[in-house]
Short mmCIF file of C-alpha atoms and ligand atoms in Angstrom, two decimals:
data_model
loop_
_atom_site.label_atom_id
_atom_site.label_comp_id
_atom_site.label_asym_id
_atom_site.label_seq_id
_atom_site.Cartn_x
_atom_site.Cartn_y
_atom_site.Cartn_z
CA UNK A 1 0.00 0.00 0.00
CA UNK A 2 1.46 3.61 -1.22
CA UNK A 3 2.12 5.77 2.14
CA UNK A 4 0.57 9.20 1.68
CA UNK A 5 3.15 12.01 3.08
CA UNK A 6 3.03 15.67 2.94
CA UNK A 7 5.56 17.74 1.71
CA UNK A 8 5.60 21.89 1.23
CA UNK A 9 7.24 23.74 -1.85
CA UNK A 10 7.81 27.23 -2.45
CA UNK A 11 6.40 28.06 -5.22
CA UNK A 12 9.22 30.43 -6.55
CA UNK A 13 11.61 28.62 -6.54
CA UNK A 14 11.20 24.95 -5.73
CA UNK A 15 12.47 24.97 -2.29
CA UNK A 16 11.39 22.15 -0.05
CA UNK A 17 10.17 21.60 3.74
CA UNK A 18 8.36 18.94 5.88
CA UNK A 19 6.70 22.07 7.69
CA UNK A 20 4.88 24.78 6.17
CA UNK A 21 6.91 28.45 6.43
CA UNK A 22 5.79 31.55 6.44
CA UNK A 23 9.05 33.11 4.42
CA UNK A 24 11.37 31.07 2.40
CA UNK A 25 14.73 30.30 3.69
CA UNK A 26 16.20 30.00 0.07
CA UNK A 27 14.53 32.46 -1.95
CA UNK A 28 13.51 35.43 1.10
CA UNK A 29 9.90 35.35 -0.73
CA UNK A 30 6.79 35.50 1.64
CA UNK A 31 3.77 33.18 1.46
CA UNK A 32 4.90 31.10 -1.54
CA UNK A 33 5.11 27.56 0.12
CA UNK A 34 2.27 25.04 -1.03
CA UNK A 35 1.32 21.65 -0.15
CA UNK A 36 1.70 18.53 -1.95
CA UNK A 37 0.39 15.23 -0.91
CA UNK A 38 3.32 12.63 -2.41
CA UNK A 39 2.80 8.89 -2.61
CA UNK A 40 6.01 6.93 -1.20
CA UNK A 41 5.47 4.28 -3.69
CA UNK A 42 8.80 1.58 -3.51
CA UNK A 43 12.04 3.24 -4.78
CA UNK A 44 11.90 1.34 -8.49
CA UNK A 45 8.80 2.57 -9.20
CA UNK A 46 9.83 6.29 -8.53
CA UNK A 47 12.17 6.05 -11.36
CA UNK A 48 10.59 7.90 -14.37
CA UNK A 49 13.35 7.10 -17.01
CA UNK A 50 14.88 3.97 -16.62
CA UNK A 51 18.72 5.09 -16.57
CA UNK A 52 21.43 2.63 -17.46
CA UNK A 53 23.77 2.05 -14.90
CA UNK A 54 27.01 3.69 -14.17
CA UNK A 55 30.19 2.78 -12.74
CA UNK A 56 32.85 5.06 -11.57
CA UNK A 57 35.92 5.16 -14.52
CA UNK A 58 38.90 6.94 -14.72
CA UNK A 59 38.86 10.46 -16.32
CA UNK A 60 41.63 8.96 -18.75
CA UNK A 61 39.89 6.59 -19.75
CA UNK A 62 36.15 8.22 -21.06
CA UNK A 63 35.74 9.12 -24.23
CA UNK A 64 35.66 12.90 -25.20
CA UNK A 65 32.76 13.71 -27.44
CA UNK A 66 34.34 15.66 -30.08
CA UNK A 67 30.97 15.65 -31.97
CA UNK A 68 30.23 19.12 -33.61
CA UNK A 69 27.37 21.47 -32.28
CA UNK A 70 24.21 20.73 -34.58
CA UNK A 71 23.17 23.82 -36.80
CA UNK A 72 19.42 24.52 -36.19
CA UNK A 73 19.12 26.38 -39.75
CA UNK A 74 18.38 29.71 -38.09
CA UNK A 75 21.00 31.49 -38.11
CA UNK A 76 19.77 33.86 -35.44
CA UNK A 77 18.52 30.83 -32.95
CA UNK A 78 22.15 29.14 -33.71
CA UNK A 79 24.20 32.71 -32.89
CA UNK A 80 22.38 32.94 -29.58
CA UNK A 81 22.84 29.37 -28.73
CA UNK A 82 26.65 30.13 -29.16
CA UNK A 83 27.08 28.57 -32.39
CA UNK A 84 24.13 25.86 -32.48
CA UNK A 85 22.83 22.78 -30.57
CA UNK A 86 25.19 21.07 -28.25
CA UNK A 87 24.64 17.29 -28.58
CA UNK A 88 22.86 16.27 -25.00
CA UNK A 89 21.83 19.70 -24.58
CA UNK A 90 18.84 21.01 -22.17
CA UNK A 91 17.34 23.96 -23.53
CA UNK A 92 14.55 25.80 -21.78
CA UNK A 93 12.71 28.56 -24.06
CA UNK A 94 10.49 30.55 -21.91
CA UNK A 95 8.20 33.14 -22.38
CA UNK A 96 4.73 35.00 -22.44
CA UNK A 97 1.74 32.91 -23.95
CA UNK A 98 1.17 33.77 -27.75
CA UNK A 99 4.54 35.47 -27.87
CA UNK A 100 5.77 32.72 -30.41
CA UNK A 101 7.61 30.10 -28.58
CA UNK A 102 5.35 27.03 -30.23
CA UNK A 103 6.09 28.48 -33.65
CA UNK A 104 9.89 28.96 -33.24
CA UNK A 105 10.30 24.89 -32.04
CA UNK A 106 8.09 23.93 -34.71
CA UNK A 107 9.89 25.70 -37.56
CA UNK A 108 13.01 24.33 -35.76
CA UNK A 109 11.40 21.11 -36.01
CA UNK A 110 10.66 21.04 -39.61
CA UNK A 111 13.63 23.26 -41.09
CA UNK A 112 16.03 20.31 -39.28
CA UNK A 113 15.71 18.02 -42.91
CA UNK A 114 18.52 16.03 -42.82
CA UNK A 115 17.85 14.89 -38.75
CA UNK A 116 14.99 13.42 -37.29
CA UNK A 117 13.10 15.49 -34.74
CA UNK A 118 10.33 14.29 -32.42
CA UNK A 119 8.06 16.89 -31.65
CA UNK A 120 5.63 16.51 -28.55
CA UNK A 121 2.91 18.85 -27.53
CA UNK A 122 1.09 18.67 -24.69
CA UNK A 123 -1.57 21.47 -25.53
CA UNK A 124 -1.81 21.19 -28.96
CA UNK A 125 -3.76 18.57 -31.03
CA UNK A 126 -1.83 16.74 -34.08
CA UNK A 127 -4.55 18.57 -36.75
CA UNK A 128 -3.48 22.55 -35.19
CA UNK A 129 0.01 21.23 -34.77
CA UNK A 130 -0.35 20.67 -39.42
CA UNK A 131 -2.22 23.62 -39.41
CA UNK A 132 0.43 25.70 -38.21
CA UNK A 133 2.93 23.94 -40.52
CA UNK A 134 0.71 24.49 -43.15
CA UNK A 135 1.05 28.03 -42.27
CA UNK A 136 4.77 28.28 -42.46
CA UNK A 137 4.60 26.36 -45.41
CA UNK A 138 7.72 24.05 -44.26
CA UNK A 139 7.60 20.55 -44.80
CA UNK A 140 9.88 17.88 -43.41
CA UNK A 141 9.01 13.85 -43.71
CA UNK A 142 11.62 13.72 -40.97
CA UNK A 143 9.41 15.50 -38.51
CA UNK A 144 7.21 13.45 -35.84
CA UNK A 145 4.89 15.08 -34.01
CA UNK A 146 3.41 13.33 -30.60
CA UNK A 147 0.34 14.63 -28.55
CA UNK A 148 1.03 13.39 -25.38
CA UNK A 149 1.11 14.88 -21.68
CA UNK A 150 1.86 11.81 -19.74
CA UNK A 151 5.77 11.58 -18.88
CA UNK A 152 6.09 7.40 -19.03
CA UNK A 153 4.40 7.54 -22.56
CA UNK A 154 6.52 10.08 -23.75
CA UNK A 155 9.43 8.13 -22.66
CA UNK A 156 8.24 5.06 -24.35
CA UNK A 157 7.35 6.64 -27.71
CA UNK A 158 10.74 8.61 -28.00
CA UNK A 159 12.39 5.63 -27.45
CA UNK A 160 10.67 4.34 -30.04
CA UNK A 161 11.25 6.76 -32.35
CA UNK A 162 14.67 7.58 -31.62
CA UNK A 163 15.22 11.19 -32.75
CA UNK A 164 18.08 13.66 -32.86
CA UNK A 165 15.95 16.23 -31.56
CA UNK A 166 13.13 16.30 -28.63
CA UNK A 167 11.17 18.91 -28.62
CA UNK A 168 8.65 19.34 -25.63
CA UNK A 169 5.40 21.71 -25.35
CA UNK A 170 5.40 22.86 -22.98
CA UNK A 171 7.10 21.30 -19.74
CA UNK A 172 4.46 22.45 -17.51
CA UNK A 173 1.83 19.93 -19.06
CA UNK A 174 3.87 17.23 -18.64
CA UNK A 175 2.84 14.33 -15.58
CA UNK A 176 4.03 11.20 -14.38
CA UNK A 177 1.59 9.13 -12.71
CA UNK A 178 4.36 8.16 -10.15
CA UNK A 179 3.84 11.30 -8.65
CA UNK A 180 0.45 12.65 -7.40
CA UNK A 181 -0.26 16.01 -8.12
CA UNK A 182 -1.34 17.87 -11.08
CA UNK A 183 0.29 18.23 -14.10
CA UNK A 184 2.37 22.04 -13.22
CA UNK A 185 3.21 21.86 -9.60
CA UNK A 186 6.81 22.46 -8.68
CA UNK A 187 7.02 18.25 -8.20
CA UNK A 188 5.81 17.89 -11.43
CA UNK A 189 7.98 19.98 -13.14
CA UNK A 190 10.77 19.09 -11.32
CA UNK A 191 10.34 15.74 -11.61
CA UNK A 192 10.16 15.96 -15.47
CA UNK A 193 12.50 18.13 -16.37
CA UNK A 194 15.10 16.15 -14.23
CA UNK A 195 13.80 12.66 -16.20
CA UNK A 196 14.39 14.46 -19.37
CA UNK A 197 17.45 15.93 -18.88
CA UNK A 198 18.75 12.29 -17.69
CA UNK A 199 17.55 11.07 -20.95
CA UNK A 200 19.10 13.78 -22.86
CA UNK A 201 22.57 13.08 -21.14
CA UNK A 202 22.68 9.40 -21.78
CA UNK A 203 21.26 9.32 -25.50
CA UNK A 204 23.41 12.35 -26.41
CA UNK A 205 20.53 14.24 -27.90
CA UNK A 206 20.04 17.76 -27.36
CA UNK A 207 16.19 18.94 -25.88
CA UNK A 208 14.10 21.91 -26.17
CA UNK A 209 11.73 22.64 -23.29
CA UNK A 210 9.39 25.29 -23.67
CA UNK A 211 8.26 26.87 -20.58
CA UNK A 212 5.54 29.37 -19.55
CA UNK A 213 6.74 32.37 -17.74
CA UNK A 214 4.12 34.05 -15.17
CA UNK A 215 3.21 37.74 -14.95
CA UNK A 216 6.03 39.26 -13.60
CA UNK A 217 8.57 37.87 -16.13
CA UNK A 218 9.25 34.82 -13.84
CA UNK A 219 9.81 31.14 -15.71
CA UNK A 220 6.32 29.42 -14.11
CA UNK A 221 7.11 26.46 -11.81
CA UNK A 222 10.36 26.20 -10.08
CA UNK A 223 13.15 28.09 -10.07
CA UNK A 224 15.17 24.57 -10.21
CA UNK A 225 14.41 24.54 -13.68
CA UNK A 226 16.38 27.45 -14.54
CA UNK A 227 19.24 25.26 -12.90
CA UNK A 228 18.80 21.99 -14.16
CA UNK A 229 18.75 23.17 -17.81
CA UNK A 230 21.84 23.86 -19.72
CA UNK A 231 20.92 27.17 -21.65
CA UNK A 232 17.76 29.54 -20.78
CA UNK A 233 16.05 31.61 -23.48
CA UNK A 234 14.36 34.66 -23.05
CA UNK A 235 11.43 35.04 -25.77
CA UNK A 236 10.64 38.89 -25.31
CA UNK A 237 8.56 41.53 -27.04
CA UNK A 238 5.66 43.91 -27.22
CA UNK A 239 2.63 41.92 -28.70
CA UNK A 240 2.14 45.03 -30.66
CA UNK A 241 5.11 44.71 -32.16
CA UNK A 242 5.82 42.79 -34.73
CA UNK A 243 9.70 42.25 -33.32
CA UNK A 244 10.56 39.35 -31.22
CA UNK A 245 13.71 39.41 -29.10
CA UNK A 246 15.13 36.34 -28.36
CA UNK A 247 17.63 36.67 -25.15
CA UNK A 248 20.16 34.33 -23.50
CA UNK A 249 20.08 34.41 -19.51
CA UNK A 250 21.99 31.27 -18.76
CA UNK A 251 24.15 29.48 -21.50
CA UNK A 252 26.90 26.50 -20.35
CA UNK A 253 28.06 26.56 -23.84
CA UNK A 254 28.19 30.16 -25.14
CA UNK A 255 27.97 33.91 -23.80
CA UNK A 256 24.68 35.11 -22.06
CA UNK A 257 24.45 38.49 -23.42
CA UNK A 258 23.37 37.90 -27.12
CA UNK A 259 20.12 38.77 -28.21
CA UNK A 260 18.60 37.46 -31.45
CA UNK A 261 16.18 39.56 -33.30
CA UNK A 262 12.84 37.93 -35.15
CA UNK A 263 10.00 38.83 -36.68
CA UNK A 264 6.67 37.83 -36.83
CA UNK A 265 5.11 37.72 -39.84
CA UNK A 266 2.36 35.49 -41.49
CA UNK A 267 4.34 32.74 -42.71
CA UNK A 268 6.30 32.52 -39.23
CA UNK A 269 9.33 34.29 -37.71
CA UNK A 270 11.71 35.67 -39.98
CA UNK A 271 15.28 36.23 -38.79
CA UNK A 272 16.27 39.79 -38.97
CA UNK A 273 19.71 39.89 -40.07
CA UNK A 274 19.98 43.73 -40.13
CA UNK A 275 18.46 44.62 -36.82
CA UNK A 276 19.95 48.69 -36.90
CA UNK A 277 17.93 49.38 -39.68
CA UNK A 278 14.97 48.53 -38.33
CA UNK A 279 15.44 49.70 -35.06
CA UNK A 280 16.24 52.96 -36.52
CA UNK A 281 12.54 54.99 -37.48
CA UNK A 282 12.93 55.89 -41.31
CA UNK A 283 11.84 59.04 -41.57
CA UNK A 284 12.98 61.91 -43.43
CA UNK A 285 11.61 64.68 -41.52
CA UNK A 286 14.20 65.82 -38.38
CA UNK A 287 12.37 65.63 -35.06
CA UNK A 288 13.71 66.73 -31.51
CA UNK A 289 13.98 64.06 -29.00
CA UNK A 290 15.90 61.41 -30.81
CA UNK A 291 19.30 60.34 -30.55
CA UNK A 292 20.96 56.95 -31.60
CA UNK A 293 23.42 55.16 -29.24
CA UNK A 294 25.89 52.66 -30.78
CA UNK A 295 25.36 49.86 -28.08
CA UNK A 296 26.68 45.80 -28.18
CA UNK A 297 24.58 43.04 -27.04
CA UNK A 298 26.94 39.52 -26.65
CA UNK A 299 29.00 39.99 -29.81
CA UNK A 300 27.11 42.10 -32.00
CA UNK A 301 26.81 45.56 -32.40
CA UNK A 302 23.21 47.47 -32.66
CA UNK A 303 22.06 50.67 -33.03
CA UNK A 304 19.18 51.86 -31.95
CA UNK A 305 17.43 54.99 -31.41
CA UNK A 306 16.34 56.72 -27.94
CA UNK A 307 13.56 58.59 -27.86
CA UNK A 308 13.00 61.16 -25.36
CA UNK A 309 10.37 63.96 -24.18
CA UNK A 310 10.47 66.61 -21.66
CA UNK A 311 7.52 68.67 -20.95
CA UNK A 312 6.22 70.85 -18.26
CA UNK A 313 5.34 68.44 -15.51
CA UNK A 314 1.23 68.27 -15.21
CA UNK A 315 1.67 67.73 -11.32
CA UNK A 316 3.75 68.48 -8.43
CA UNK A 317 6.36 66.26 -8.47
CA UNK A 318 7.75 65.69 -12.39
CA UNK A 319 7.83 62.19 -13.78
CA UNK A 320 10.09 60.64 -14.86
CA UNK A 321 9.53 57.01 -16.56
CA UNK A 322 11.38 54.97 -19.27
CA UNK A 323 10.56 51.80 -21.47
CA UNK A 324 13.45 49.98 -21.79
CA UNK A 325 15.71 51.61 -19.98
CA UNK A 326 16.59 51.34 -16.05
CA UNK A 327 14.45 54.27 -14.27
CA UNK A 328 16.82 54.73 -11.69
CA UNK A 329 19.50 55.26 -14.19
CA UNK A 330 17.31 57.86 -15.98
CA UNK A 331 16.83 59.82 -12.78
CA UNK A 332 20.41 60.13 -12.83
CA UNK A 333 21.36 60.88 -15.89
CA UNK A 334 19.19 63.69 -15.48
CA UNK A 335 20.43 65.06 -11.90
CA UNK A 336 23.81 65.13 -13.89
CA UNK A 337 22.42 67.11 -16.14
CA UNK A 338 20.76 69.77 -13.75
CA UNK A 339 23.77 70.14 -11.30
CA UNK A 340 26.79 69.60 -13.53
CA UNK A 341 24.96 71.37 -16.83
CA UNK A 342 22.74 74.04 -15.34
CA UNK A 343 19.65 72.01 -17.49
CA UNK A 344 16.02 73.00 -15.74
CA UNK A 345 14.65 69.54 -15.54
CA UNK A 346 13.37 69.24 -12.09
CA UNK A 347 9.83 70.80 -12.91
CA UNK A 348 9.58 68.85 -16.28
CA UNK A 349 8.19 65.69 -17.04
CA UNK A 350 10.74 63.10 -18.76
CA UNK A 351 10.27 59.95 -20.80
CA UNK A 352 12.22 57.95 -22.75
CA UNK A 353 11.33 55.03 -24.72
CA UNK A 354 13.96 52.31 -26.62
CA UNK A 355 12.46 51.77 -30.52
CA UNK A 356 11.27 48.84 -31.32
CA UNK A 357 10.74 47.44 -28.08
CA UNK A 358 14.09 46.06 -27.03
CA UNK A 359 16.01 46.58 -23.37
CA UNK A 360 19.22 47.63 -23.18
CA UNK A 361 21.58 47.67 -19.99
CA UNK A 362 24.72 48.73 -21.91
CA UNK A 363 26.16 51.70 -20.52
CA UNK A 364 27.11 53.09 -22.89
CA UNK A 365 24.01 54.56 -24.27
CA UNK A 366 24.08 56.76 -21.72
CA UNK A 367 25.27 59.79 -24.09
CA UNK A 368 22.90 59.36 -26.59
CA UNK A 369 19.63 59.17 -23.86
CA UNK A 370 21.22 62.73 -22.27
CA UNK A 371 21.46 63.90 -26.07
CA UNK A 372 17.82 63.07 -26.75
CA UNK A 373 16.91 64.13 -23.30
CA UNK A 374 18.61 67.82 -24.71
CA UNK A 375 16.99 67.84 -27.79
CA UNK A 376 13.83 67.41 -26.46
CA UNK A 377 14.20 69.98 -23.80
CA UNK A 378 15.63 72.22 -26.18
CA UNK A 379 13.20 71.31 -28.99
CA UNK A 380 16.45 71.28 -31.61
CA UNK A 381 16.69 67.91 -32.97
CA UNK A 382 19.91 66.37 -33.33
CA UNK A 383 20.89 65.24 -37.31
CA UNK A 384 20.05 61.80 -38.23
CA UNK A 385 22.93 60.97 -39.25
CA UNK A 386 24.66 60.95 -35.85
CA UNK A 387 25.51 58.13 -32.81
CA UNK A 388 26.55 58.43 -29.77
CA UNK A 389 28.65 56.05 -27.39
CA UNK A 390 29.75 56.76 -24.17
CA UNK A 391 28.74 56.46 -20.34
CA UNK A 392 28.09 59.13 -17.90
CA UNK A 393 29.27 59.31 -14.91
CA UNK A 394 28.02 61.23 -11.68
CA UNK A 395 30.46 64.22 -12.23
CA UNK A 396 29.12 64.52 -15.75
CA UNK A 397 32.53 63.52 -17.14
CA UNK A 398 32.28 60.92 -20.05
CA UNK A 399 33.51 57.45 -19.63
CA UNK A 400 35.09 55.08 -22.22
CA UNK A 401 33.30 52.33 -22.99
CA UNK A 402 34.63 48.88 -24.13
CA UNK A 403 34.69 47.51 -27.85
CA UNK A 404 34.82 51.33 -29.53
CA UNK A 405 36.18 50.13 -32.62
CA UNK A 406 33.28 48.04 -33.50
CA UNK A 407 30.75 50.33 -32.55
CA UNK A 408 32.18 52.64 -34.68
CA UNK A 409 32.68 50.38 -37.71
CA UNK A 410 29.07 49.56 -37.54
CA UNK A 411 28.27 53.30 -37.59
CA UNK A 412 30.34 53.88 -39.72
CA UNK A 413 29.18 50.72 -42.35
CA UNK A 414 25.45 51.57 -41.92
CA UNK A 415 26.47 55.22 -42.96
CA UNK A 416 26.52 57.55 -39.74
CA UNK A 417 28.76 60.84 -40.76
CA UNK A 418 29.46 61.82 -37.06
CA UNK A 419 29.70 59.73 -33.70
CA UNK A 420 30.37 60.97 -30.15
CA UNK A 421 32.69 59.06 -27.75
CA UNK A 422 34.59 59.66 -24.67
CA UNK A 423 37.88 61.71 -24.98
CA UNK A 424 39.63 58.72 -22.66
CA UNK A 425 38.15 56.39 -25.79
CA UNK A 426 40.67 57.24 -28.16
CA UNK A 427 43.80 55.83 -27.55
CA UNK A 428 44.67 53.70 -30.45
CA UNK A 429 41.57 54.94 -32.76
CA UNK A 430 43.10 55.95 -36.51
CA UNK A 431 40.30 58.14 -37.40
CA UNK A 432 42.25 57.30 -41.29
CA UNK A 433 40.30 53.96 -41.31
CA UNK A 434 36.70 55.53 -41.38
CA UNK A 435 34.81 57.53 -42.79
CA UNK A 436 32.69 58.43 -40.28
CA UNK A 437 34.08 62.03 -37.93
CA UNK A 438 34.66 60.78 -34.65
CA UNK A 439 34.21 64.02 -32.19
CA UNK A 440 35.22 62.90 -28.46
CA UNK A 441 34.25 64.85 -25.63
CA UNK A 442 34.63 64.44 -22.14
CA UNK A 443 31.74 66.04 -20.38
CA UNK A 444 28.40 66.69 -20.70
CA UNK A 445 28.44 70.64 -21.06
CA UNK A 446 30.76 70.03 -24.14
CA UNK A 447 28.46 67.12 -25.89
CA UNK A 448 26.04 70.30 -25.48
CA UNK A 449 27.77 72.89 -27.13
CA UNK A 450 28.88 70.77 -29.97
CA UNK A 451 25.23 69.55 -30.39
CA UNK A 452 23.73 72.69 -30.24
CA UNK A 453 25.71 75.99 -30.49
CA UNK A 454 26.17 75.74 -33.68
CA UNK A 455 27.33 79.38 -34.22
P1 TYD B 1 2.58 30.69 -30.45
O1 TYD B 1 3.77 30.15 -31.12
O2 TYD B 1 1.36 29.84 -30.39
O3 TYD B 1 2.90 31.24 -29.03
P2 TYD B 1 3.27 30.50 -27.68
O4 TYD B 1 3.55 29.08 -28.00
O5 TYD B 1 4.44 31.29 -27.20
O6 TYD B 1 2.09 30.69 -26.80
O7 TYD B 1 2.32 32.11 -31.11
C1 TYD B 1 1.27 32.37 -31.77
C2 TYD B 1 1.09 33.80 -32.13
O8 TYD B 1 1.79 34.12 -33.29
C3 TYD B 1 -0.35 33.94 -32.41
O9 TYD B 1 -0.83 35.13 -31.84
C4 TYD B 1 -0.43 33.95 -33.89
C5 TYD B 1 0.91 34.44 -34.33
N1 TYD B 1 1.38 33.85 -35.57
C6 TYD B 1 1.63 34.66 -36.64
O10 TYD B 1 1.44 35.87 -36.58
N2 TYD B 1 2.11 34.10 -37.80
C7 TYD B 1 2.30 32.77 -37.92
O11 TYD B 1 2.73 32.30 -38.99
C8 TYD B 1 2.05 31.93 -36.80
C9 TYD B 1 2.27 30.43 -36.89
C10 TYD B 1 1.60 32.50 -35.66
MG1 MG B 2 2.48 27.41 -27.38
#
């Protein structure tokens, strides 16, 4: 007969206790622990994926996998992933409902031709799962597709199958009957990820788990998941936008700061290859309030456009609020630019917004959110055809920022006559090589006068 035992999780992030607490130990958050009735069923049955047994060897003795990384035939997905899949892999892809994480792992699914994928859904029926293929008019007799929420099955049929590639939709409708409580609680979850990322380790083939993420930008289910996994995708974006950012928090093979660029369209996402030109509003006309910063995400450089506006504050106390951009860092930017620059901002209202949707913590756009915080004070707008890069700092000198060359070189190749940089920047720059002007400066009051005083 099963015993019946309690057990209490947090719900953030997976930790567990016998009792029920008040504030978690591990994570500091309050009220998030839960109970779970588990059944102590004998040890063998607990196993979900029957793992073949291992014996301690010597280190000299195991074989190193020199197997290349699999290319997922997305260039974008592959960049991020730091150069494709990595045989054995465990790759979580989280993000809002509807934002496009089903569609990505399906066109995955059927662009891989030459390998065999297995792709299981657990919310989607076989007929919508052709429908949407249908729509991104990809086909691929090497594709399986599996509708299937119950973890022992799923185990079964892969074996059967025997793919290159697993896909799983999503992990939080996955349960094994082993275990009883619904299909999405932290021992579910836990439970199946673990399984599957056994499974992925001993057959060698990489997996793509696609989880939900909650409200407040939070991966549902346990924080453990975020650990087990080997590489953690962000899928961001505005749902009115048609751009899709695809961001690397956690990567064990590859850097954590590159950011892949989609778009949504009605055959699919379509890999923007040029993201600076569409991050950059085409228009003709010159309007105050804009400036572009030459930033870097991970390896690449972008430039994008910062779009600020100042006005008489409506109420007593002046906000100040920014979309993409850390509000803190706004407020001061702009106390730099009231004590150090004499600028009247206190009694204004000041927004800024990041085009297209994106978030950027590089500090170095720093000079061009002060030059479109100017230009909108000032109501002089600032000639397209100029970048800034360069960070701040408190005394309203500006700082050098790393990787100058290449933000200038992409400037300079998407056709930028003029960029701003820190004075301390230029050791080393041949000014010979571009075409672009490079004007450095090294504090605020003299970005100013070069901007503006024109006289
Ligand atoms: P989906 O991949 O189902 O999102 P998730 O799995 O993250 O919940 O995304 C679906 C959204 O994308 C939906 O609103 C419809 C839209 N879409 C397109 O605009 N074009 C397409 O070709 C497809 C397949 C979906
Ligand atoms: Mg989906």
């Amino acid at each position: 007969m099963a015993k019946l035992k309690s057990v209490f999780f947090c719900k953030n992030c997976g930790a567990e206790s016998s009792k029920w607490i008040g504030k978690c130990p591990s994570c500091g958050e309050w009220n998030t622990y839960t109970e779970q009735v588990i059944t102590k069923t004998s040890k063998q049955n607990q196993v979900l994926y029957e793992s073949e047994k291992q014996f301690p060897q010597k280190i000299s003795e195991v074989k190193s996998k020199k197997e290349g990384r699999i290319s997922t035939n997305i260039g974008e997905l592959d960049r991020i992933l730091g150069g494709g899949l990595v045989p054995g892999s465990m790759i979580l892809i989280g993000g809002e409902p509807g934002i496009g994480k089903s569609t990505l792992a399906l066109q995955v699914a059927l662009k891989l031709q030459h390998l065999k994928v297995l792709y299981i859904s657990g919310e989607e029926s076989p007929q919508q799962i052709k429908m949407r293929a249908e729509r991104l008019s990809l086909q691929n007799d090497n594709c399986f597709i599996l509708s299937e929420t119950l973890l022992e099955n799923i185990f079964t049929q892969t074996l059967n199958v025997n793919p290159d590639l697993l896909i799983i939709d999503s992990i939080q409708t996955l349960y094994s009957d082993k275990i009883e409580s619904s299909a999405g609680t932290v021992t579910q979850v836990r439970e199946s990820a673990a399984s599957l990322l056994k499974f992925a380790k001993e057959k060698n083939v990489p997996v793509f788990l696609i989880g939900h993420i909650t409200k407040d930008g939070n991966l549902a289910g346990p924080k453990v998941l975020e650990h087990i996994v080997d590489t953690v995708l962000q899928f961001e974006g505005d749902h009115n936008h048609m751009y899709r950012i695809l961001r690397t928090t956690k990567n064990r093979f590859g850097s954590t700061s590159e950011l892949g660029i989609f778009e949504m369209g009605e055959k699919g996402l379509r890999e923007v290859t040029n993201p600076s030109e569409i991050l950059i509003t085409q228009s003709d006309d010159n309007l105050s309030g804009t400036a572009i910063a030459s930033t870097i995400n991970g390896a690449r450089p972008l430039l994008i456009e910062i779009q600020a506006l100042a006005s008489s504050a409506a109420y007593g106390t002046p906000q100040r609020s920014s979309t993409g951009f850390d509000n803190r860092r706004l407020g001061m930017l702009l106390a730099v630019l009231e004590k150090r620059a004499g600028f009247r901002l206190a009694q204004k209202d000041v927004f800024l917004n990041i085009a297209g949707g994106i978030k950027v913590d590089d500090p170095a756009i720093d000079l061009a959110v002060i030059a479109s915080v100017l230009s909108s004070n000032l109501d002089l707008p600032i000639d397209k055809d100029v970048c800034f890069a360069g960070e701040v700092g408190l005394t309203g000198e500006i700082r050098p920022v790393a990787r100058v060359d290449q933000r200038i070189s992409e400037a300079n190749k998407l056709g930028f006559k003029k960029i701003y940089i820190s004075k301390y920047n230029s050791k080393g720059l041949d000014q010979s090589k571009y075409k672009i002007e490079i004007v450095k400066v090294s504090r605020v009051e003299e970005l100013f006068r070069s901007l503006f005083k024109k006289n």
